[in-house]
mmCIF file of C-alpha atoms in Angstrom:
data_model
loop_
_atom_site.group_PDB
_atom_site.id
_atom_site.type_symbol
_atom_site.label_atom_id
_atom_site.label_comp_id
_atom_site.label_asym_id
_atom_site.label_seq_id
_atom_site.Cartn_x
_atom_site.Cartn_y
_atom_site.Cartn_z
ATOM 1 C CA UNK C 1 131.202 224.856 113.511
ATOM 2 C CA UNK C 2 127.868 225.459 112.813
ATOM 3 C CA UNK C 3 127.690 223.768 109.696
ATOM 4 C CA UNK C 4 129.015 220.226 109.710
ATOM 5 C CA UNK C 5 127.734 218.410 107.704
ATOM 6 C CA UNK C 6 125.309 215.799 109.003
ATOM 7 C CA UNK C 7 127.655 212.582 108.354
ATOM 8 C CA UNK C 8 129.599 211.121 111.705
ATOM 9 C CA UNK C 9 132.967 210.379 109.559
ATOM 10 C CA UNK C 10 132.408 214.294 108.313
ATOM 11 C CA UNK C 11 131.550 215.625 111.328
ATOM 12 C CA UNK C 12 134.588 214.122 113.491
ATOM 13 C CA UNK C 13 137.510 214.409 110.426
ATOM 14 C CA UNK C 14 135.743 218.508 110.701
ATOM 15 C CA UNK C 15 136.607 218.565 114.085
ATOM 16 C CA UNK C 16 141.096 217.489 113.768
ATOM 17 C CA UNK C 17 143.124 220.052 115.034
ATOM 18 C CA UNK C 18 140.627 221.884 117.192
ATOM 19 C CA UNK C 19 139.533 221.790 120.922
ATOM 20 C CA UNK C 20 135.846 221.121 122.435
ATOM 21 C CA UNK C 21 135.714 222.571 126.037
ATOM 22 C CA UNK C 22 133.387 220.730 128.387
ATOM 23 C CA UNK C 23 130.901 223.470 129.868
ATOM 24 C CA UNK C 24 130.860 221.606 133.018
ATOM 25 C CA UNK C 25 133.190 221.712 135.838
ATOM 26 C CA UNK C 26 134.072 218.466 138.046
ATOM 27 C CA UNK C 27 133.991 217.869 142.071
ATOM 28 C CA UNK C 28 136.512 215.179 142.886
ATOM 29 C CA UNK C 29 134.161 213.551 146.135
ATOM 30 C CA UNK C 30 135.635 211.577 149.071
ATOM 31 C CA UNK C 31 132.771 209.334 148.789
ATOM 32 C CA UNK C 32 132.887 209.209 144.894
ATOM 33 C CA UNK C 33 136.381 208.354 145.870
ATOM 34 C CA UNK C 34 135.866 205.837 148.454
ATOM 35 C CA UNK C 35 133.223 204.333 145.914
ATOM 36 C CA UNK C 36 135.360 204.246 142.227
ATOM 37 C CA UNK C 37 138.195 202.076 144.895
ATOM 38 C CA UNK C 38 135.928 199.944 145.744
ATOM 39 C CA UNK C 39 134.767 199.480 142.057
ATOM 40 C CA UNK C 40 137.928 198.715 141.046
ATOM 41 C CA UNK C 41 138.933 196.926 143.860
ATOM 42 C CA UNK C 42 141.553 199.214 144.998
ATOM 43 C CA UNK C 43 142.679 198.652 148.640
ATOM 44 C CA UNK C 44 145.088 201.411 149.390
ATOM 45 C CA UNK C 45 144.449 203.068 152.183
ATOM 46 C CA UNK C 46 144.648 206.446 150.193
ATOM 47 C CA UNK C 47 142.044 206.448 149.105
ATOM 48 C CA UNK C 48 139.838 205.427 152.143
ATOM 49 C CA UNK C 49 141.933 207.594 155.297
ATOM 50 C CA UNK C 50 142.718 210.718 155.512
ATOM 51 C CA UNK C 51 145.404 210.262 157.009
ATOM 52 C CA UNK C 52 146.937 207.518 155.351
ATOM 53 C CA UNK C 53 147.059 209.568 152.561
ATOM 54 C CA UNK C 54 148.406 212.533 155.265
ATOM 55 C CA UNK C 55 151.500 210.195 155.617
ATOM 56 C CA UNK C 56 151.862 209.774 151.402
ATOM 57 C CA UNK C 57 152.044 214.155 152.093
ATOM 58 C CA UNK C 58 148.799 214.698 150.596
ATOM 59 C CA UNK C 59 145.549 217.356 151.744
ATOM 60 C CA UNK C 60 142.638 214.456 151.874
ATOM 61 C CA UNK C 61 141.397 211.332 149.629
ATOM 62 C CA UNK C 62 143.846 210.158 146.324
ATOM 63 C CA UNK C 63 141.675 208.779 144.256
ATOM 64 C CA UNK C 64 142.927 205.642 142.123
ATOM 65 C CA UNK C 65 144.936 206.308 139.053
ATOM 66 C CA UNK C 66 142.327 205.720 136.315
ATOM 67 C CA UNK C 67 139.429 208.191 138.738
ATOM 68 C CA UNK C 68 139.080 210.348 135.418
ATOM 69 C CA UNK C 69 137.261 207.681 133.960
ATOM 70 C CA UNK C 70 134.439 209.512 135.112
ATOM 71 C CA UNK C 71 134.647 212.572 133.805
ATOM 72 C CA UNK C 72 136.004 211.199 130.461
ATOM 73 C CA UNK C 73 133.090 208.690 130.465
ATOM 74 C CA UNK C 74 130.570 211.837 130.206
ATOM 75 C CA UNK C 75 132.882 214.662 128.647
ATOM 76 C CA UNK C 76 133.335 212.002 125.794
ATOM 77 C CA UNK C 77 129.252 211.158 125.682
ATOM 78 C CA UNK C 78 128.681 214.531 125.402
ATOM 79 C CA UNK C 79 130.367 214.698 122.622
ATOM 80 C CA UNK C 80 128.592 212.142 120.718
ATOM 81 C CA UNK C 81 125.622 213.454 121.537
ATOM 82 C CA UNK C 82 126.266 217.227 120.338
ATOM 83 C CA UNK C 83 129.272 216.943 117.562
ATOM 84 C CA UNK C 84 129.790 213.423 116.628
ATOM 85 C CA UNK C 85 126.373 212.234 116.139
ATOM 86 C CA UNK C 86 125.140 209.260 114.075
ATOM 87 C CA UNK C 87 127.503 206.599 114.967
ATOM 88 C CA UNK C 88 125.770 203.486 117.079
ATOM 89 C CA UNK C 89 126.947 203.289 120.546
ATOM 90 C CA UNK C 90 127.220 200.042 120.657
ATOM 91 C CA UNK C 91 129.473 200.173 118.428
ATOM 92 C CA UNK C 92 132.417 202.357 119.548
ATOM 93 C CA UNK C 93 135.366 200.311 121.078
ATOM 94 C CA UNK C 94 137.786 202.268 122.955
ATOM 95 C CA UNK C 95 141.809 201.338 121.261
ATOM 96 C CA UNK C 96 144.238 202.212 123.019
ATOM 97 C CA UNK C 97 144.618 204.324 125.929
ATOM 98 C CA UNK C 98 147.259 206.378 127.787
ATOM 99 C CA UNK C 99 147.750 208.474 130.824
ATOM 100 C CA UNK C 100 150.333 210.172 132.008
ATOM 101 C CA UNK C 101 149.311 211.677 135.905
ATOM 102 C CA UNK C 102 151.275 214.988 137.143
ATOM 103 C CA UNK C 103 149.707 214.554 140.030
ATOM 104 C CA UNK C 104 146.917 211.940 141.145
ATOM 105 C CA UNK C 105 143.771 213.933 141.310
ATOM 106 C CA UNK C 106 142.324 214.783 145.393
ATOM 107 C CA UNK C 107 139.544 215.136 147.161
ATOM 108 C CA UNK C 108 138.470 218.886 147.219
ATOM 109 C CA UNK C 109 140.030 219.114 143.070
ATOM 110 C CA UNK C 110 137.306 221.428 141.324
ATOM 111 C CA UNK C 111 138.184 220.131 137.123
ATOM 112 C CA UNK C 112 137.860 221.722 133.965
ATOM 113 C CA UNK C 113 138.434 219.298 131.177
ATOM 114 C CA UNK C 114 139.630 220.135 127.135
ATOM 115 C CA UNK C 115 139.015 217.553 124.454
ATOM 116 C CA UNK C 116 141.968 218.042 121.545
ATOM 117 C CA UNK C 117 141.069 215.919 118.438
ATOM 118 C CA UNK C 118 143.918 215.230 116.813
ATOM 119 C CA UNK C 119 143.321 212.283 113.535
ATOM 120 C CA UNK C 120 140.621 210.986 112.005
ATOM 121 C CA UNK C 121 141.278 208.327 108.957
ATOM 122 C CA UNK C 122 139.293 205.099 108.388
ATOM 123 C CA UNK C 123 140.372 202.061 108.138
ATOM 124 C CA UNK C 124 139.217 198.687 107.074
ATOM 125 C CA UNK C 125 135.074 199.022 108.703
ATOM 126 C CA UNK C 126 136.079 201.251 111.064
ATOM 127 C CA UNK C 127 136.866 204.961 111.172
ATOM 128 C CA UNK C 128 139.323 205.681 113.876
ATOM 129 C CA UNK C 129 139.175 209.152 116.354
ATOM 130 C CA UNK C 130 142.538 210.277 118.188
ATOM 131 C CA UNK C 131 141.794 212.646 120.983
ATOM 132 C CA UNK C 132 143.514 213.898 123.838
ATOM 133 C CA UNK C 133 141.827 214.851 126.858
ATOM 134 C CA UNK C 134 143.287 218.107 129.314
ATOM 135 C CA UNK C 135 142.207 217.834 133.312
ATOM 136 C CA UNK C 136 142.778 221.370 134.387
ATOM 137 C CA UNK C 137 142.740 222.431 138.196
ATOM 138 C CA UNK C 138 141.117 225.163 140.035
ATOM 139 C CA UNK C 139 144.521 226.237 140.087
ATOM 140 C CA UNK C 140 144.791 226.539 136.052
ATOM 141 C CA UNK C 141 147.348 223.415 136.219
ATOM 142 C CA UNK C 142 147.353 220.606 133.904
ATOM 143 C CA UNK C 143 146.990 217.749 136.608
ATOM 144 C CA UNK C 144 146.047 215.203 134.083
ATOM 145 C CA UNK C 145 146.608 213.914 130.354
ATOM 146 C CA UNK C 146 145.604 211.151 127.959
ATOM 147 C CA UNK C 147 144.913 210.177 124.736
ATOM 148 C CA UNK C 148 142.643 207.874 123.489
ATOM 149 C CA UNK C 149 141.884 205.844 120.566
ATOM 150 C CA UNK C 150 138.010 205.428 119.409
ATOM 151 C CA UNK C 151 136.843 202.664 116.532
ATOM 152 C CA UNK C 152 134.202 203.215 115.554
ATOM 153 C CA UNK C 153 132.200 200.369 113.111
ATOM 154 C CA UNK C 154 130.689 201.641 110.204
ATOM 155 C CA UNK C 155 128.489 199.516 108.286
ATOM 156 C CA UNK C 156 125.490 196.983 109.153
ATOM 157 C CA UNK C 157 124.016 198.899 111.754
ATOM 158 C CA UNK C 158 120.439 197.740 113.364
ATOM 159 C CA UNK C 159 119.286 201.210 113.140
ATOM 160 C CA UNK C 160 116.387 200.364 116.179
ATOM 161 C CA UNK C 161 118.992 198.890 118.479
ATOM 162 C CA UNK C 162 120.798 202.013 117.827
ATOM 163 C CA UNK C 163 118.024 204.798 118.749
ATOM 164 C CA UNK C 164 117.278 202.404 121.766
ATOM 165 C CA UNK C 165 120.376 201.900 123.481
ATOM 166 C CA UNK C 166 121.260 205.866 122.661
ATOM 167 C CA UNK C 167 118.249 206.258 124.328
ATOM 168 C CA UNK C 168 119.246 204.355 127.387
ATOM 169 C CA UNK C 169 123.392 204.955 127.303
ATOM 170 C CA UNK C 170 123.004 208.572 126.897
ATOM 171 C CA UNK C 171 120.379 209.110 129.746
ATOM 172 C CA UNK C 172 119.891 212.681 129.355
ATOM 173 C CA UNK C 173 120.620 214.241 125.802
ATOM 174 C CA UNK C 174 122.654 217.606 125.502
ATOM 175 C CA UNK C 175 121.798 220.706 124.604
ATOM 176 C CA UNK C 176 123.509 221.697 121.650
ATOM 177 C CA UNK C 177 127.900 222.697 122.286
ATOM 178 C CA UNK C 178 127.783 225.854 121.858
ATOM 179 C CA UNK C 179 124.538 227.841 123.071
ATOM 180 C CA UNK C 180 125.565 226.398 126.230
ATOM 181 C CA UNK C 181 128.579 227.646 126.421
ATOM 182 C CA UNK C 182 131.368 225.357 124.979
ATOM 183 C CA UNK C 183 133.466 226.283 122.128
ATOM 184 C CA UNK C 184 135.169 224.505 119.471
ATOM 185 C CA UNK C 185 138.555 226.402 118.067
ATOM 186 C CA UNK C 186 141.385 225.580 115.880
ATOM 187 C CA UNK C 187 144.096 224.092 118.761
ATOM 188 C CA UNK C 188 147.233 222.688 118.997
ATOM 189 C CA UNK C 189 147.869 220.162 122.341
ATOM 190 C CA UNK C 190 151.669 219.600 121.889
ATOM 191 C CA UNK C 191 152.760 221.758 124.429
ATOM 192 C CA UNK C 192 150.128 220.546 127.186
ATOM 193 C CA UNK C 193 151.684 217.550 129.267
ATOM 194 C CA UNK C 194 151.150 217.692 132.660
ATOM 195 C CA UNK C 195 152.992 219.618 135.469
ATOM 196 C CA UNK C 196 155.397 217.795 137.241
ATOM 197 C CA UNK C 197 154.689 216.646 140.894
ATOM 198 C CA UNK C 198 156.166 218.863 143.005
ATOM 199 C CA UNK C 199 156.674 215.510 145.918
ATOM 200 C CA UNK C 200 158.921 212.804 146.650
ATOM 201 C CA UNK C 201 157.470 209.730 145.730
ATOM 202 C CA UNK C 202 157.179 206.816 148.722
ATOM 203 C CA UNK C 203 157.020 203.445 146.948
ATOM 204 C CA UNK C 204 157.606 200.738 149.683
ATOM 205 C CA UNK C 205 159.969 199.234 146.643
ATOM 206 C CA UNK C 206 163.405 200.636 147.298
ATOM 207 C CA UNK C 207 164.308 201.693 143.539
ATOM 208 C CA UNK C 208 168.462 199.337 144.458
ATOM 209 C CA UNK C 209 166.812 196.147 144.907
ATOM 210 C CA UNK C 210 165.038 196.438 141.052
ATOM 211 C CA UNK C 211 166.934 194.692 137.877
ATOM 212 C CA UNK C 212 165.280 194.233 134.394
ATOM 213 C CA UNK C 213 163.513 191.008 135.042
ATOM 214 C CA UNK C 214 161.969 191.399 138.499
ATOM 215 C CA UNK C 215 158.745 189.880 138.359
ATOM 216 C CA UNK C 216 155.899 191.104 140.571
ATOM 217 C CA UNK C 217 154.164 188.686 143.457
ATOM 218 C CA UNK C 218 150.856 187.581 141.045
ATOM 219 C CA UNK C 219 147.329 188.887 141.858
ATOM 220 C CA UNK C 220 144.484 186.761 140.873
ATOM 221 C CA UNK C 221 140.659 189.565 141.306
ATOM 222 C CA UNK C 222 137.146 188.212 140.201
ATOM 223 C CA UNK C 223 134.243 189.747 138.601
ATOM 224 C CA UNK C 224 130.360 189.153 138.651
ATOM 225 C CA UNK C 225 127.622 191.438 136.846
ATOM 226 C CA UNK C 226 127.246 192.673 139.943
ATOM 227 C CA UNK C 227 130.722 194.298 139.268
ATOM 228 C CA UNK C 228 129.968 195.720 136.375
ATOM 229 C CA UNK C 229 126.559 196.995 137.312
ATOM 230 C CA UNK C 230 128.689 198.911 140.564
ATOM 231 C CA UNK C 231 132.034 200.291 138.063
ATOM 232 C CA UNK C 232 128.955 201.126 135.283
ATOM 233 C CA UNK C 233 127.188 203.222 137.759
ATOM 234 C CA UNK C 234 130.073 204.321 139.322
ATOM 235 C CA UNK C 235 131.114 206.201 136.961
ATOM 236 C CA UNK C 236 128.326 207.222 134.832
ATOM 237 C CA UNK C 237 128.974 204.555 131.883
ATOM 238 C CA UNK C 238 125.068 203.487 131.915
ATOM 239 C CA UNK C 239 125.619 201.356 127.836
ATOM 240 C CA UNK C 240 123.335 198.495 128.147
ATOM 241 C CA UNK C 241 125.917 195.938 125.931
ATOM 242 C CA UNK C 242 127.746 195.697 130.138
ATOM 243 C CA UNK C 243 125.552 194.629 131.831
ATOM 244 C CA UNK C 244 122.094 193.135 128.841
ATOM 245 C CA UNK C 245 123.190 189.981 127.217
ATOM 246 C CA UNK C 246 120.736 190.673 124.903
ATOM 247 C CA UNK C 247 122.029 194.127 123.185
ATOM 248 C CA UNK C 248 126.118 192.508 123.883
ATOM 249 C CA UNK C 249 124.987 189.574 121.804
ATOM 250 C CA UNK C 250 123.532 191.866 119.543
ATOM 251 C CA UNK C 251 126.173 194.034 119.480
ATOM 252 C CA UNK C 252 128.760 191.243 117.941
ATOM 253 C CA UNK C 253 129.696 190.190 122.089
ATOM 254 C CA UNK C 254 129.956 186.804 123.178
ATOM 255 C CA UNK C 255 128.465 187.868 126.221
ATOM 256 C CA UNK C 256 128.324 190.756 128.548
ATOM 257 C CA UNK C 257 132.387 191.421 128.611
ATOM 258 C CA UNK C 258 134.376 193.331 131.229
ATOM 259 C CA UNK C 259 135.075 197.000 130.462
ATOM 260 C CA UNK C 260 138.517 198.078 128.769
ATOM 261 C CA UNK C 261 138.931 200.853 131.738
ATOM 262 C CA UNK C 262 137.784 198.558 134.277
ATOM 263 C CA UNK C 263 140.783 196.449 133.400
ATOM 264 C CA UNK C 264 142.692 198.692 133.100
ATOM 265 C CA UNK C 265 141.206 200.538 136.379
ATOM 266 C CA UNK C 266 141.933 196.973 138.017
ATOM 267 C CA UNK C 267 145.569 196.662 136.543
ATOM 268 C CA UNK C 268 147.457 200.036 138.281
ATOM 269 C CA UNK C 269 145.009 199.101 141.377
ATOM 270 C CA UNK C 270 147.510 195.820 140.957
ATOM 271 C CA UNK C 271 150.738 198.266 140.545
ATOM 272 C CA UNK C 272 149.587 200.805 143.604
ATOM 273 C CA UNK C 273 149.473 197.317 145.781
ATOM 274 C CA UNK C 274 152.500 196.294 144.915
ATOM 275 C CA UNK C 275 154.341 200.171 145.137
ATOM 276 C CA UNK C 276 152.174 201.193 148.359
ATOM 277 C CA UNK C 277 151.991 204.620 146.625
ATOM 278 C CA UNK C 278 149.468 205.368 144.038
ATOM 279 C CA UNK C 279 150.861 208.679 143.051
ATOM 280 C CA UNK C 280 154.537 206.718 142.053
ATOM 281 C CA UNK C 281 153.101 205.728 138.686
ATOM 282 C CA UNK C 282 153.716 208.721 136.163
ATOM 283 C CA UNK C 283 152.223 207.067 132.769
ATOM 284 C CA UNK C 284 150.212 203.746 131.755
ATOM 285 C CA UNK C 285 149.842 202.477 128.611
ATOM 286 C CA UNK C 286 147.040 199.973 127.400
ATOM 287 C CA UNK C 287 145.631 198.461 124.311
ATOM 288 C CA UNK C 288 142.770 197.102 123.787
ATOM 289 C CA UNK C 289 143.706 194.464 121.123
ATOM 290 C CA UNK C 290 140.956 192.934 118.945
ATOM 291 C CA UNK C 291 143.110 190.285 118.198
ATOM 292 C CA UNK C 292 142.810 189.468 122.614
ATOM 293 C CA UNK C 293 140.487 188.027 124.765
ATOM 294 C CA UNK C 294 136.909 189.319 126.127
ATOM 295 C CA UNK C 295 136.560 188.687 130.160
ATOM 296 C CA UNK C 296 133.300 187.172 129.343
ATOM 297 C CA UNK C 297 131.578 187.121 133.090
ATOM 298 C CA UNK C 298 128.948 184.158 133.329
ATOM 299 C CA UNK C 299 124.883 185.210 134.654
ATOM 300 C CA UNK C 300 125.515 183.846 137.933
ATOM 301 C CA UNK C 301 129.632 183.036 138.258
ATOM 302 C CA UNK C 302 132.610 185.497 138.093
ATOM 303 C CA UNK C 303 135.017 185.875 135.703
ATOM 304 C CA UNK C 304 138.696 185.826 137.165
ATOM 305 C CA UNK C 305 141.498 187.600 136.231
ATOM 306 C CA UNK C 306 145.398 186.793 137.157
ATOM 307 C CA UNK C 307 147.475 189.762 136.263
ATOM 308 C CA UNK C 308 151.960 189.936 136.511
ATOM 309 C CA UNK C 309 154.574 192.374 136.558
ATOM 310 C CA UNK C 310 157.657 192.692 135.391
ATOM 311 C CA UNK C 311 160.363 194.968 135.409
ATOM 312 C CA UNK C 312 160.752 196.176 131.281
ATOM 313 C CA UNK C 313 163.790 198.768 131.603
ATOM 314 C CA UNK C 314 165.247 200.852 134.193
ATOM 315 C CA UNK C 315 166.810 204.566 134.413
ATOM 316 C CA UNK C 316 169.191 204.978 136.590
ATOM 317 C CA UNK C 317 169.760 208.889 136.067
ATOM 318 C CA UNK C 318 165.271 209.205 136.376
ATOM 319 C CA UNK C 319 165.373 206.844 138.643
ATOM 320 C CA UNK C 320 162.636 205.625 137.086
ATOM 321 C CA UNK C 321 161.058 201.970 135.888
ATOM 322 C CA UNK C 322 159.272 200.718 132.960
ATOM 323 C CA UNK C 323 156.525 197.796 134.367
ATOM 324 C CA UNK C 324 155.027 195.569 132.026
ATOM 325 C CA UNK C 325 151.485 193.860 132.395
ATOM 326 C CA UNK C 326 150.005 191.182 132.073
ATOM 327 C CA UNK C 327 146.467 190.351 132.801
ATOM 328 C CA UNK C 328 144.902 187.466 131.194
ATOM 329 C CA UNK C 329 141.308 185.253 132.146
ATOM 330 C CA UNK C 330 141.331 181.822 130.956
ATOM 331 C CA UNK C 331 144.857 181.939 130.534
ATOM 332 C CA UNK C 332 144.656 184.341 127.265
ATOM 333 C CA UNK C 333 145.783 187.669 127.119
ATOM 334 C CA UNK C 334 142.728 190.326 128.089
ATOM 335 C CA UNK C 335 145.453 193.369 126.665
ATOM 336 C CA UNK C 336 147.622 193.470 123.409
ATOM 337 C CA UNK C 337 150.398 195.553 125.184
ATOM 338 C CA UNK C 338 149.978 197.501 129.243
ATOM 339 C CA UNK C 339 152.805 199.162 130.733
ATOM 340 C CA UNK C 340 153.386 201.241 133.618
ATOM 341 C CA UNK C 341 156.577 204.324 133.709
ATOM 342 C CA UNK C 342 157.429 203.932 138.152
ATOM 343 C CA UNK C 343 159.341 207.235 139.482
ATOM 344 C CA UNK C 344 161.709 206.207 142.321
ATOM 345 C CA UNK C 345 163.044 208.527 144.952
#
């Protein structure tokens, strides 16, 4: 893999059907869980109190469902700085995200991350890279997987702006991946699924009370630019399009907007507040489609999101329900599609 072509599309294409193992090990810390829960406005007590987490059957604080965004942000940045160089970081869009949860992450977990490059194609003005992330705990168990579709807009780039953003967004530049002991090797991820949870879910919602069409209580959440800066600080997502008006507009955005992963984190918070057991969610998928609305954050004001949910299917044999999540700002959709699978006792 040392003779990868310079062009980023050729680099990405050459990685398909290969695995990259990040060399860093991430330890889940109690305070980081609390910080992330505040950033995504998740007030469930199991994210703050060991006693509340113990009541749900966990040995320490449990992290909100999308806590792994902290890890993925770093690993994606590592890949773009070592394996797929040349893309303008302001023009990389997160188009689709799927999380599969074996169990929630718990304070004290020590995690490694493998990335599988599943496909690459060119579509219109975009290079589209599909990758799968696999989080492995200290015992060698797969605890969570994620599938991401990243779109890199090509053509018409401003090299000066791209270079300036890269210096800010990347912060430190990673040395050559192979020199750090990472490996890019042929691999397939078909067999990698999270280890099944061994605990019984404990939602406060009774499965027998659900039916197709059941609606969740509406919840309204607000974001300021200070909230965006806080989320960026917690996750390590330092791309200035999140908080710099000039860079956001130059990148084609209407103004500073909320990132997709923050909106997804707030959506899972919405579900958690209804369920009463954050670990009952076993899967979440969201599409950040182009025809959806950006949550625009005014300089001195707030952006408002209204979350709604509706049960769309029920599996009595598996005691599982699918819940469609609708998030709107200014009356317009923020997700092309969003839905969660929830397990009941």
